[in-house]
Amino acid sequence: MSSPSLLYAFFLIVLSSSQVTHNMNLSPSPAPNPAYYDDNNNALTVFDVTSFGAIGDCRTDDTSAFKMAWDTACMTTSVDSTVLLVPYTFCFLVKPTSFNGPCRTRLTLQIDGIIVSPDGPKSWPWNFKRQWLMFYRVNGLSIQGSGLVNGRGQKWWDLPCKPHKGVNGTTQPGPCDSPVAIRIFQSSEVKIKGLTFKNSAQFHVRFDNCNDVVVDSVTINAPASSPNTDGIHIENTHNVQIRNSIISNGDDCVSIGAGCFNVDIKNITCGPSHGISIGSLGVHNSSAWVSNITVTNSTIWNSDNGVRIKTWQGGSGLVSRIVFRNILMVNVRNPIMIDQYYCQTKNCANQTSAVIISDVLYANIKGSYDLRSPPMHFGCSDSFPCTNLRLEDVDLFPYKGQLFENPFCWNAYGSMETITVPPVNCLLEALPNC
């Protein structure tokens, strides 16, 4: 008999090379019984989903077993911490569901096996189109392990309402809601560690109205052509650490929405992708406040954008105290970008109000750019210019060829603390007189 580790490797190879089919005939091995310990080296109470009737053959609906196991672990009162175990060698089909708190104990969802979603819109409940696995009001939650969460997004990406790329690509009207793979809502002290996320229909991991969040050592994979497959998105969330992760997808590796502050992103390998973005902010004349965002010690490669701040005209609010430091760019089309004229169509009317952008530092950013665009683009509002933009030790060279593109500036005020390559001579040195 093959060992559990060999069987687990076999499952990963199968799922990474093709979609899960309905004619799979798997014979799961007995559930393992690992020992789990908390930080004080005390054994934890473990609730294995197979003990609640989960089959784990990739085709049987195991949703009810997951819900029963969650409710039992969440309501346990005899211990301080519980583990909900998704064991390795198993592949569980779980339909859209919400795992609700508050729980009476700190809960760890240990995913060592594989979790797959229903296969496309026709297999999806009509009333649950925007999310797959949601965690609501769960404080002290850890989602960790060596397993795989597979959103099987291809059939969602192929909907006629999705943006199609190509010379004659078109987008047709129609219902276009697509589910986020993992959404964590109104929760605190949340940690996600070690997992692999693959092929979400839309965002892979999203945090809304959360605080004290850590995402560590995750891998996120989706094709570069997959629409709106952001790796990690945060909205109205603060005190966030995102670190030591590898993200390759069809949209932003990390996107930071309105209401976020105290966010530290470091040691990220990003690409192919749309880079690391603050925004978009201010859509539909909304207000957005974002501050104390730091991105350091990261690599962005073969991507449409590097580090970007994007806002819609007509919005209000403020983006301030932003630091991009120690970042390597490899063949990035727009390595450094501020765009206060962000628009997804060609028909956006000019408006006077804008989300203000101020106090942004770009330090030790080096590498290469795609010559189709300038290496630095500071497109700022006519009414509310960008202020206190600072650049030091920025060296960006063409990925191919010898000719440099000049940086682009519009209504952007700032300074070069050191000589940059290419020089950003288009920055304005002082604010205009009031």
Short mmCIF file of C-alpha atoms in Angstrom, two decimals:
data_model
loop_
_atom_site.label_atom_id
_atom_site.label_comp_id
_atom_site.label_asym_id
_atom_site.label_seq_id
_atom_site.Cartn_x
_atom_site.Cartn_y
_atom_site.Cartn_z
CA MET A 1 0.00 0.00 0.00
CA SER A 2 1.24 3.48 -0.83
CA SER A 3 2.14 5.74 2.05
CA PRO A 4 -0.16 8.72 2.82
CA SER A 5 2.53 11.19 1.67
CA LEU A 6 2.80 9.45 -1.74
CA LEU A 7 -0.96 9.42 -2.14
CA TYR A 8 -1.08 13.12 -1.24
CA ALA A 9 1.58 13.90 -3.87
CA PHE A 10 -0.47 11.91 -6.41
CA PHE A 11 -3.58 14.00 -5.69
CA LEU A 12 -1.65 17.26 -6.08
CA ILE A 13 -0.29 16.15 -9.47
CA VAL A 14 -3.74 15.12 -10.70
CA LEU A 15 -5.46 18.33 -9.59
CA SER A 16 -2.74 20.64 -10.84
CA SER A 17 -2.84 19.15 -14.35
CA SER A 18 -6.60 18.98 -14.97
CA GLN A 19 -10.00 19.81 -13.58
CA VAL A 20 -11.55 17.28 -11.24
CA THR A 21 -13.92 15.11 -13.23
CA HIS A 22 -17.13 13.46 -12.16
CA ASN A 23 -15.94 9.98 -13.00
CA MET A 24 -13.08 9.92 -10.48
CA ASN A 25 -13.18 6.73 -8.46
CA LEU A 26 -10.95 7.24 -5.46
CA SER A 27 -10.58 4.94 -2.48
CA PRO A 28 -9.65 7.10 0.51
CA SER A 29 -7.23 5.77 3.05
CA PRO A 30 -8.20 5.77 6.75
CA ALA A 31 -8.08 9.20 8.36
CA PRO A 32 -4.76 9.99 10.07
CA ASN A 33 -4.72 10.87 13.73
CA PRO A 34 -2.01 13.51 14.17
CA ALA A 35 -1.41 15.22 17.48
CA TYR A 36 -1.89 19.00 17.57
CA TYR A 37 -0.51 21.27 20.24
CA ASP A 38 -1.11 24.87 21.21
CA ASP A 39 1.60 27.39 22.03
CA ASN A 40 1.88 26.01 25.56
CA ASN A 41 2.49 22.48 24.25
CA ASN A 42 -0.92 21.30 25.39
CA ALA A 43 -2.75 18.76 23.26
CA LEU A 44 -5.81 20.18 21.48
CA THR A 45 -9.19 18.63 20.87
CA VAL A 46 -9.36 17.52 17.22
CA PHE A 47 -12.58 17.19 15.21
CA ASP A 48 -11.93 15.27 11.97
CA VAL A 49 -14.50 15.99 9.25
CA THR A 50 -14.47 12.32 8.24
CA SER A 51 -15.82 11.49 11.69
CA PHE A 52 -18.88 13.58 10.81
CA GLY A 53 -19.56 11.69 7.59
CA ALA A 54 -17.35 13.47 5.05
CA ILE A 55 -16.39 11.03 2.27
CA GLY A 56 -13.55 12.89 0.60
CA ASP A 57 -13.77 11.36 -2.90
CA CYS A 58 -13.91 14.71 -4.80
CA ARG A 59 -17.49 14.14 -5.99
CA THR A 60 -19.69 13.50 -2.93
CA ASP A 61 -21.17 16.64 -1.36
CA ASP A 62 -19.42 16.93 2.02
CA THR A 63 -20.87 20.32 2.95
CA SER A 64 -23.16 19.10 5.75
CA ALA A 65 -20.31 17.13 7.35
CA PHE A 66 -18.11 20.23 7.33
CA LYS A 67 -20.90 22.29 8.87
CA MET A 68 -21.55 19.77 11.64
CA ALA A 69 -17.85 19.50 12.42
CA TRP A 70 -17.54 23.31 12.49
CA ASP A 71 -20.54 23.80 14.77
CA THR A 72 -19.27 21.15 17.16
CA ALA A 73 -15.75 22.58 17.32
CA CYS A 74 -17.05 26.15 17.58
CA MET A 75 -19.42 25.40 20.46
CA THR A 76 -17.01 23.27 22.51
CA THR A 77 -16.54 24.72 26.00
CA SER A 78 -14.31 22.19 27.76
CA VAL A 79 -11.03 23.37 26.17
CA ASP A 80 -9.42 26.67 25.21
CA SER A 81 -8.63 25.62 21.62
CA THR A 82 -10.01 23.18 19.09
CA VAL A 83 -8.86 21.89 15.70
CA LEU A 84 -11.18 21.18 12.80
CA LEU A 85 -9.16 18.74 10.69
CA VAL A 86 -9.38 18.33 6.93
CA PRO A 87 -7.07 15.33 6.60
CA TYR A 88 -4.56 14.66 3.85
CA THR A 89 -5.09 12.01 1.15
CA PHE A 90 -8.73 13.18 0.89
CA CYS A 91 -10.39 15.51 -1.61
CA PHE A 92 -13.59 17.13 -0.31
CA LEU A 93 -16.30 18.74 -2.43
CA VAL A 94 -17.79 21.59 -0.40
CA LYS A 95 -20.61 23.77 -1.71
CA PRO A 96 -21.02 27.46 -0.80
CA THR A 97 -21.52 27.84 2.92
CA SER A 98 -20.94 30.18 5.83
CA PHE A 99 -19.02 29.17 8.94
CA ASN A 100 -20.35 31.43 11.65
CA GLY A 101 -19.17 32.59 15.05
CA PRO A 102 -18.67 33.77 17.61
CA CYS A 103 -17.12 30.56 18.89
CA ARG A 104 -16.63 29.59 22.51
CA THR A 105 -13.04 28.57 21.83
CA ARG A 106 -10.14 29.59 19.62
CA LEU A 107 -10.51 27.49 16.51
CA THR A 108 -7.93 26.20 14.02
CA LEU A 109 -9.10 24.96 10.62
CA GLN A 110 -6.28 22.58 9.70
CA ILE A 111 -6.44 21.91 5.96
CA ASP A 112 -4.00 19.15 5.00
CA GLY A 113 -6.18 17.62 2.29
CA ILE A 114 -7.88 19.16 -0.73
CA ILE A 115 -11.08 21.19 -0.82
CA VAL A 116 -12.76 21.78 -4.19
CA SER A 117 -15.74 23.91 -5.13
CA PRO A 118 -18.68 22.96 -7.35
CA ASP A 119 -17.60 22.98 -10.98
CA GLY A 120 -18.82 26.24 -12.47
CA PRO A 121 -21.96 28.44 -12.47
CA LYS A 122 -24.36 25.66 -13.49
CA SER A 123 -23.38 23.67 -10.39
CA TRP A 124 -23.66 26.69 -8.08
CA PRO A 125 -26.65 27.57 -5.87
CA TRP A 126 -28.45 30.52 -7.44
CA ASN A 127 -28.57 32.49 -4.16
CA PHE A 128 -24.86 32.17 -3.32
CA LYS A 129 -23.12 33.58 -6.40
CA ARG A 130 -20.71 35.97 -4.66
CA GLN A 131 -18.89 33.71 -2.24
CA TRP A 132 -17.84 30.15 -1.66
CA LEU A 133 -16.46 29.72 1.88
CA MET A 134 -17.29 32.58 4.26
CA PHE A 135 -16.18 32.95 7.88
CA TYR A 136 -18.33 35.42 9.81
CA ARG A 137 -17.63 36.92 13.24
CA VAL A 138 -14.96 34.38 14.19
CA ASN A 139 -12.33 35.80 16.55
CA GLY A 140 -9.07 33.95 17.11
CA LEU A 141 -9.40 31.92 13.89
CA SER A 142 -6.44 30.14 12.25
CA ILE A 143 -6.73 28.60 8.80
CA GLN A 144 -3.54 26.68 8.12
CA GLY A 145 -1.97 23.52 6.78
CA SER A 146 -0.24 22.02 3.77
CA GLY A 147 -3.40 21.48 1.75
CA LEU A 148 -5.01 22.93 -1.36
CA VAL A 149 -8.15 25.06 -1.82
CA ASN A 150 -9.23 24.79 -5.47
CA GLY A 151 -11.91 27.22 -6.70
CA ARG A 152 -12.19 25.63 -10.19
CA GLY A 153 -12.78 29.02 -11.77
CA GLN A 154 -12.40 28.30 -15.50
CA LYS A 155 -16.12 28.14 -16.27
CA TRP A 156 -16.67 31.40 -14.38
CA TRP A 157 -13.89 33.11 -16.33
CA ASP A 158 -15.52 31.98 -19.59
CA LEU A 159 -18.85 33.72 -18.89
CA PRO A 160 -19.68 36.06 -21.80
CA CYS A 161 -19.88 39.04 -19.42
CA LYS A 162 -16.22 38.67 -18.43
CA PRO A 163 -13.54 40.77 -20.11
CA HIS A 164 -12.14 38.80 -23.03
CA LYS A 165 -8.63 39.60 -24.16
CA GLY A 166 -7.54 39.63 -27.76
CA VAL A 167 -7.76 41.76 -30.89
CA ASN A 168 -11.47 41.17 -31.30
CA GLY A 169 -12.30 40.42 -27.67
CA THR A 170 -15.75 41.47 -26.55
CA THR A 171 -17.70 41.68 -23.34
CA GLN A 172 -21.41 40.90 -23.45
CA PRO A 173 -24.08 41.97 -20.95
CA GLY A 174 -25.60 39.51 -18.51
CA PRO A 175 -25.34 38.23 -14.93
CA CYS A 176 -21.74 38.31 -13.90
CA ASP A 177 -21.52 37.69 -10.16
CA SER A 178 -18.64 35.36 -9.33
CA PRO A 179 -17.70 33.87 -5.95
CA VAL A 180 -14.75 34.83 -3.76
CA ALA A 181 -13.03 31.64 -2.60
CA ILE A 182 -12.35 32.56 1.04
CA ARG A 183 -14.07 35.59 2.59
CA ILE A 184 -13.49 36.54 6.21
CA PHE A 185 -15.94 39.11 7.53
CA GLN A 186 -16.11 41.05 10.82
CA SER A 187 -13.45 38.93 12.52
CA SER A 188 -10.32 39.62 14.55
CA GLU A 189 -7.05 37.86 15.36
CA VAL A 190 -7.18 35.88 12.12
CA LYS A 191 -4.24 33.94 10.72
CA ILE A 192 -3.87 32.12 7.40
CA LYS A 193 -0.66 30.13 6.99
CA GLY A 194 0.94 27.59 4.69
CA LEU A 195 -1.96 26.86 2.34
CA THR A 196 -2.13 26.81 -1.45
CA PHE A 197 -5.05 28.53 -3.18
CA LYS A 198 -5.77 27.82 -6.82
CA ASN A 199 -8.04 29.08 -9.61
CA SER A 200 -10.62 31.05 -7.68
CA ALA A 201 -13.56 32.30 -9.74
CA GLN A 202 -12.83 35.78 -8.41
CA PHE A 203 -10.69 36.97 -5.43
CA HIS A 204 -8.84 34.14 -3.70
CA VAL A 205 -8.80 35.55 -0.14
CA ARG A 206 -10.75 38.61 1.01
CA PHE A 207 -10.96 40.33 4.39
CA ASP A 208 -13.81 42.75 5.16
CA ASN A 209 -14.12 44.73 8.40
CA CYS A 210 -11.42 42.73 10.15
CA ASN A 211 -8.51 43.59 12.45
CA ASP A 212 -5.28 41.93 13.57
CA VAL A 213 -4.78 39.79 10.47
CA VAL A 214 -1.73 37.71 9.51
CA VAL A 215 -1.26 35.96 6.15
CA ASP A 216 1.98 33.99 6.10
CA SER A 217 3.64 31.58 3.66
CA VAL A 218 0.73 31.05 1.29
CA THR A 219 0.86 30.23 -2.41
CA ILE A 220 -1.79 31.54 -4.81
CA ASN A 221 -1.94 30.40 -8.44
CA ALA A 222 -4.25 31.34 -11.31
CA PRO A 223 -3.61 31.97 -15.00
CA ALA A 224 -2.44 35.44 -15.96
CA SER A 225 -5.51 35.76 -18.21
CA SER A 226 -8.05 34.96 -15.48
CA PRO A 227 -10.21 38.05 -14.75
CA ASN A 228 -10.49 39.63 -11.29
CA THR A 229 -8.59 36.85 -9.54
CA ASP A 230 -6.90 39.10 -6.97
CA GLY A 231 -4.70 37.13 -4.60
CA ILE A 232 -5.43 38.89 -1.29
CA HIS A 233 -7.88 41.78 -0.97
CA ILE A 234 -8.51 43.80 2.20
CA GLU A 235 -11.30 46.31 2.78
CA ASN A 236 -12.02 48.31 5.96
CA THR A 237 -9.38 46.19 7.66
CA HIS A 238 -6.45 47.28 9.84
CA ASN A 239 -3.37 45.91 11.60
CA VAL A 240 -2.51 43.52 8.78
CA GLN A 241 0.66 41.54 8.05
CA ILE A 242 1.08 39.80 4.69
CA ARG A 243 4.44 38.08 4.31
CA ASN A 244 6.58 35.29 2.83
CA SER A 245 4.11 34.42 0.07
CA ILE A 246 4.12 33.64 -3.66
CA ILE A 247 1.25 34.97 -5.75
CA SER A 248 0.67 34.51 -9.50
CA ASN A 249 -2.72 35.44 -10.92
CA GLY A 250 -4.77 37.52 -13.34
CA ASP A 251 -5.18 40.67 -11.26
CA ASP A 252 -3.54 42.35 -8.26
CA CYS A 253 -1.38 40.13 -6.06
CA VAL A 254 -2.48 42.25 -3.11
CA SER A 255 -5.17 44.93 -3.35
CA ILE A 256 -5.91 47.41 -0.58
CA GLY A 257 -9.36 48.98 -0.49
CA ALA A 258 -10.97 51.81 1.42
CA GLY A 259 -10.76 52.01 5.19
CA CYS A 260 -7.45 50.16 5.57
CA PHE A 261 -4.57 51.30 7.76
CA ASN A 262 -1.48 49.83 9.44
CA VAL A 263 -0.75 47.29 6.70
CA ASP A 264 2.71 45.69 6.41
CA ILE A 265 3.51 43.66 3.28
CA LYS A 266 6.94 42.04 2.99
CA ASN A 267 8.80 39.19 1.30
CA ILE A 268 6.22 38.78 -1.45
CA THR A 269 7.00 37.26 -4.85
CA CYS A 270 4.38 38.62 -7.21
CA GLY A 271 3.82 37.79 -10.86
CA PRO A 272 2.67 37.41 -13.48
CA SER A 273 -0.04 39.72 -12.17
CA HIS A 274 -1.22 43.32 -11.99
CA GLY A 275 1.15 44.08 -9.12
CA ILE A 276 0.49 45.39 -5.61
CA SER A 277 -2.20 48.06 -5.58
CA ILE A 278 -3.79 50.57 -3.27
CA GLY A 279 -7.23 50.96 -4.79
CA SER A 280 -9.12 51.44 -6.78
CA LEU A 281 -10.60 54.10 -4.46
CA GLY A 282 -13.38 56.66 -4.76
CA VAL A 283 -15.62 54.82 -7.22
CA HIS A 284 -19.15 56.26 -7.56
CA ASN A 285 -18.06 59.43 -5.74
CA SER A 286 -17.37 57.49 -2.56
CA SER A 287 -15.04 58.46 0.29
CA ALA A 288 -11.86 56.47 0.96
CA TRP A 289 -9.23 56.76 3.69
CA VAL A 290 -6.04 54.68 3.57
CA SER A 291 -2.86 55.24 5.62
CA ASN A 292 0.29 53.64 7.02
CA ILE A 293 0.85 51.12 4.24
CA THR A 294 4.34 49.58 3.86
CA VAL A 295 5.54 47.25 1.09
CA THR A 296 9.13 46.01 1.50
CA ASN A 297 11.63 43.33 0.42
CA SER A 298 9.54 42.00 -2.45
CA THR A 299 9.88 40.98 -6.11
CA ILE A 300 7.44 41.78 -8.90
CA TRP A 301 8.04 40.16 -12.28
CA ASN A 302 6.38 39.91 -15.72
CA SER A 303 3.48 42.04 -14.51
CA ASP A 304 1.33 44.84 -15.91
CA ASN A 305 2.06 46.99 -12.87
CA GLY A 306 4.50 47.13 -9.99
CA VAL A 307 3.42 49.29 -7.05
CA ARG A 308 0.34 51.30 -7.87
CA ILE A 309 -2.12 53.76 -6.32
CA LYS A 310 -5.31 54.13 -8.35
CA THR A 311 -8.32 56.35 -7.68
CA TRP A 312 -11.45 57.34 -9.56
CA GLN A 313 -12.32 60.94 -10.29
CA GLY A 314 -15.18 62.26 -8.17
CA GLY A 315 -14.16 60.52 -4.96
CA SER A 316 -12.97 62.06 -1.72
CA GLY A 317 -10.73 61.18 1.21
CA LEU A 318 -7.00 60.69 1.63
CA VAL A 319 -4.18 58.23 0.90
CA SER A 320 -1.13 59.07 3.02
CA ARG A 321 2.01 57.72 4.72
CA ILE A 322 2.80 55.09 2.11
CA VAL A 323 6.24 53.39 1.82
CA PHE A 324 7.47 51.20 -1.04
CA ARG A 325 11.01 50.06 -0.18
CA ASN A 326 13.51 47.39 -1.34
CA ILE A 327 11.55 46.12 -4.33
CA LEU A 328 12.96 44.33 -7.37
CA MET A 329 11.11 44.79 -10.67
CA VAL A 330 11.65 42.34 -13.53
CA ASN A 331 10.06 43.19 -16.89
CA VAL A 332 7.22 45.20 -15.36
CA ARG A 333 5.17 47.44 -17.64
CA ASN A 334 4.39 50.17 -15.07
CA PRO A 335 6.84 49.71 -12.17
CA ILE A 336 5.78 52.85 -10.28
CA MET A 337 2.34 54.31 -10.86
CA ILE A 338 -0.10 56.82 -9.40
CA ASP A 339 -3.29 57.14 -11.44
CA GLN A 340 -5.96 59.54 -10.19
CA TYR A 341 -7.79 59.15 -13.49
CA TYR A 342 -8.51 55.44 -13.14
CA CYS A 343 -11.31 54.37 -15.46
CA GLN A 344 -12.38 50.98 -16.80
CA THR A 345 -14.06 52.38 -19.91
CA LYS A 346 -13.28 55.15 -22.41
CA ASN A 347 -16.25 57.27 -21.32
CA CYS A 348 -15.37 58.52 -17.82
CA ALA A 349 -16.19 62.23 -17.51
CA ASN A 350 -13.73 64.58 -15.84
CA GLN A 351 -14.69 65.57 -12.29
CA THR A 352 -13.20 68.12 -9.91
CA SER A 353 -13.16 66.18 -6.63
CA ALA A 354 -10.59 63.45 -5.95
CA VAL A 355 -9.08 61.24 -3.28
CA ILE A 356 -6.02 63.19 -2.09
CA ILE A 357 -2.62 61.44 -2.31
CA SER A 358 0.24 62.65 -0.12
CA ASP A 359 3.41 61.45 1.62
CA VAL A 360 4.54 58.55 -0.57
CA LEU A 361 8.13 57.22 -0.43
CA TYR A 362 9.75 55.08 -3.15
CA ALA A 363 13.12 53.82 -1.89
CA ASN A 364 15.62 51.29 -3.30
CA ILE A 365 13.42 50.19 -6.18
CA LYS A 366 15.51 48.59 -8.90
CA GLY A 367 15.14 46.41 -11.95
CA SER A 368 13.72 46.49 -15.45
CA TYR A 369 10.62 47.74 -17.21
CA ASP A 370 8.70 46.97 -20.37
CA LEU A 371 9.26 49.79 -22.87
CA ARG A 372 5.57 49.96 -23.81
CA SER A 373 5.04 52.35 -20.85
CA PRO A 374 7.12 54.87 -18.90
CA PRO A 375 8.91 53.37 -15.87
CA MET A 376 7.27 55.95 -13.59
CA HIS A 377 3.81 57.44 -14.06
CA PHE A 378 2.43 60.11 -11.74
CA GLY A 379 -0.93 61.15 -13.14
CA CYS A 380 -2.48 63.39 -10.48
CA SER A 381 -5.74 65.33 -10.23
CA ASP A 382 -6.05 68.82 -11.70
CA SER A 383 -7.85 69.96 -8.54
CA PHE A 384 -5.95 67.97 -5.90
CA PRO A 385 -2.31 67.42 -6.91
CA CYS A 386 -0.18 64.66 -5.41
CA THR A 387 2.14 66.10 -2.75
CA ASN A 388 5.35 65.07 -1.00
CA LEU A 389 6.28 62.27 -3.38
CA ARG A 390 9.86 61.22 -2.55
CA LEU A 391 12.22 59.03 -4.54
CA GLU A 392 15.57 57.67 -3.42
CA ASP A 393 17.79 54.98 -4.95
CA VAL A 394 15.38 54.22 -7.80
CA ASP A 395 17.12 52.56 -10.78
CA LEU A 396 14.92 51.19 -13.58
CA PHE A 397 16.35 50.06 -16.92
CA PRO A 398 14.69 48.80 -20.10
CA TYR A 399 14.14 45.04 -20.09
CA LYS A 400 15.21 44.97 -23.74
CA GLY A 401 17.17 47.53 -25.75
CA GLN A 402 19.11 50.62 -24.77
CA LEU A 403 16.64 53.49 -25.09
CA PHE A 404 15.09 54.91 -21.94
CA GLU A 405 11.49 56.09 -21.63
CA ASN A 406 11.05 59.34 -19.74
CA PRO A 407 8.90 59.31 -16.59
CA PHE A 408 5.45 60.90 -16.88
CA CYS A 409 4.20 63.51 -14.40
CA TRP A 410 1.00 65.51 -14.27
CA ASN A 411 0.38 67.87 -11.35
CA ALA A 412 2.76 65.84 -9.15
CA TYR A 413 4.83 67.55 -6.44
CA GLY A 414 7.83 65.90 -4.87
CA SER A 415 11.58 65.44 -4.89
CA MET A 416 14.42 63.12 -5.82
CA GLU A 417 16.36 62.49 -2.61
CA THR A 418 19.09 60.87 -4.74
CA ILE A 419 19.68 60.70 -8.49
CA THR A 420 17.22 58.28 -10.06
CA VAL A 421 17.50 56.30 -13.29
CA PRO A 422 15.91 57.60 -15.38
CA PRO A 423 15.78 61.07 -13.77
CA VAL A 424 12.32 62.25 -12.72
CA ASN A 425 12.77 65.85 -13.80
CA CYS A 426 9.06 66.29 -14.35
CA LEU A 427 8.23 66.47 -10.62
CA LEU A 428 7.14 69.91 -9.44
CA GLU A 429 9.24 71.22 -6.57
CA ALA A 430 6.82 73.36 -4.65
CA LEU A 431 3.09 73.71 -4.22
CA PRO A 432 1.48 76.54 -6.14
CA ASN A 433 0.59 79.71 -4.25
CA CYS A 434 -2.87 79.64 -2.73
#
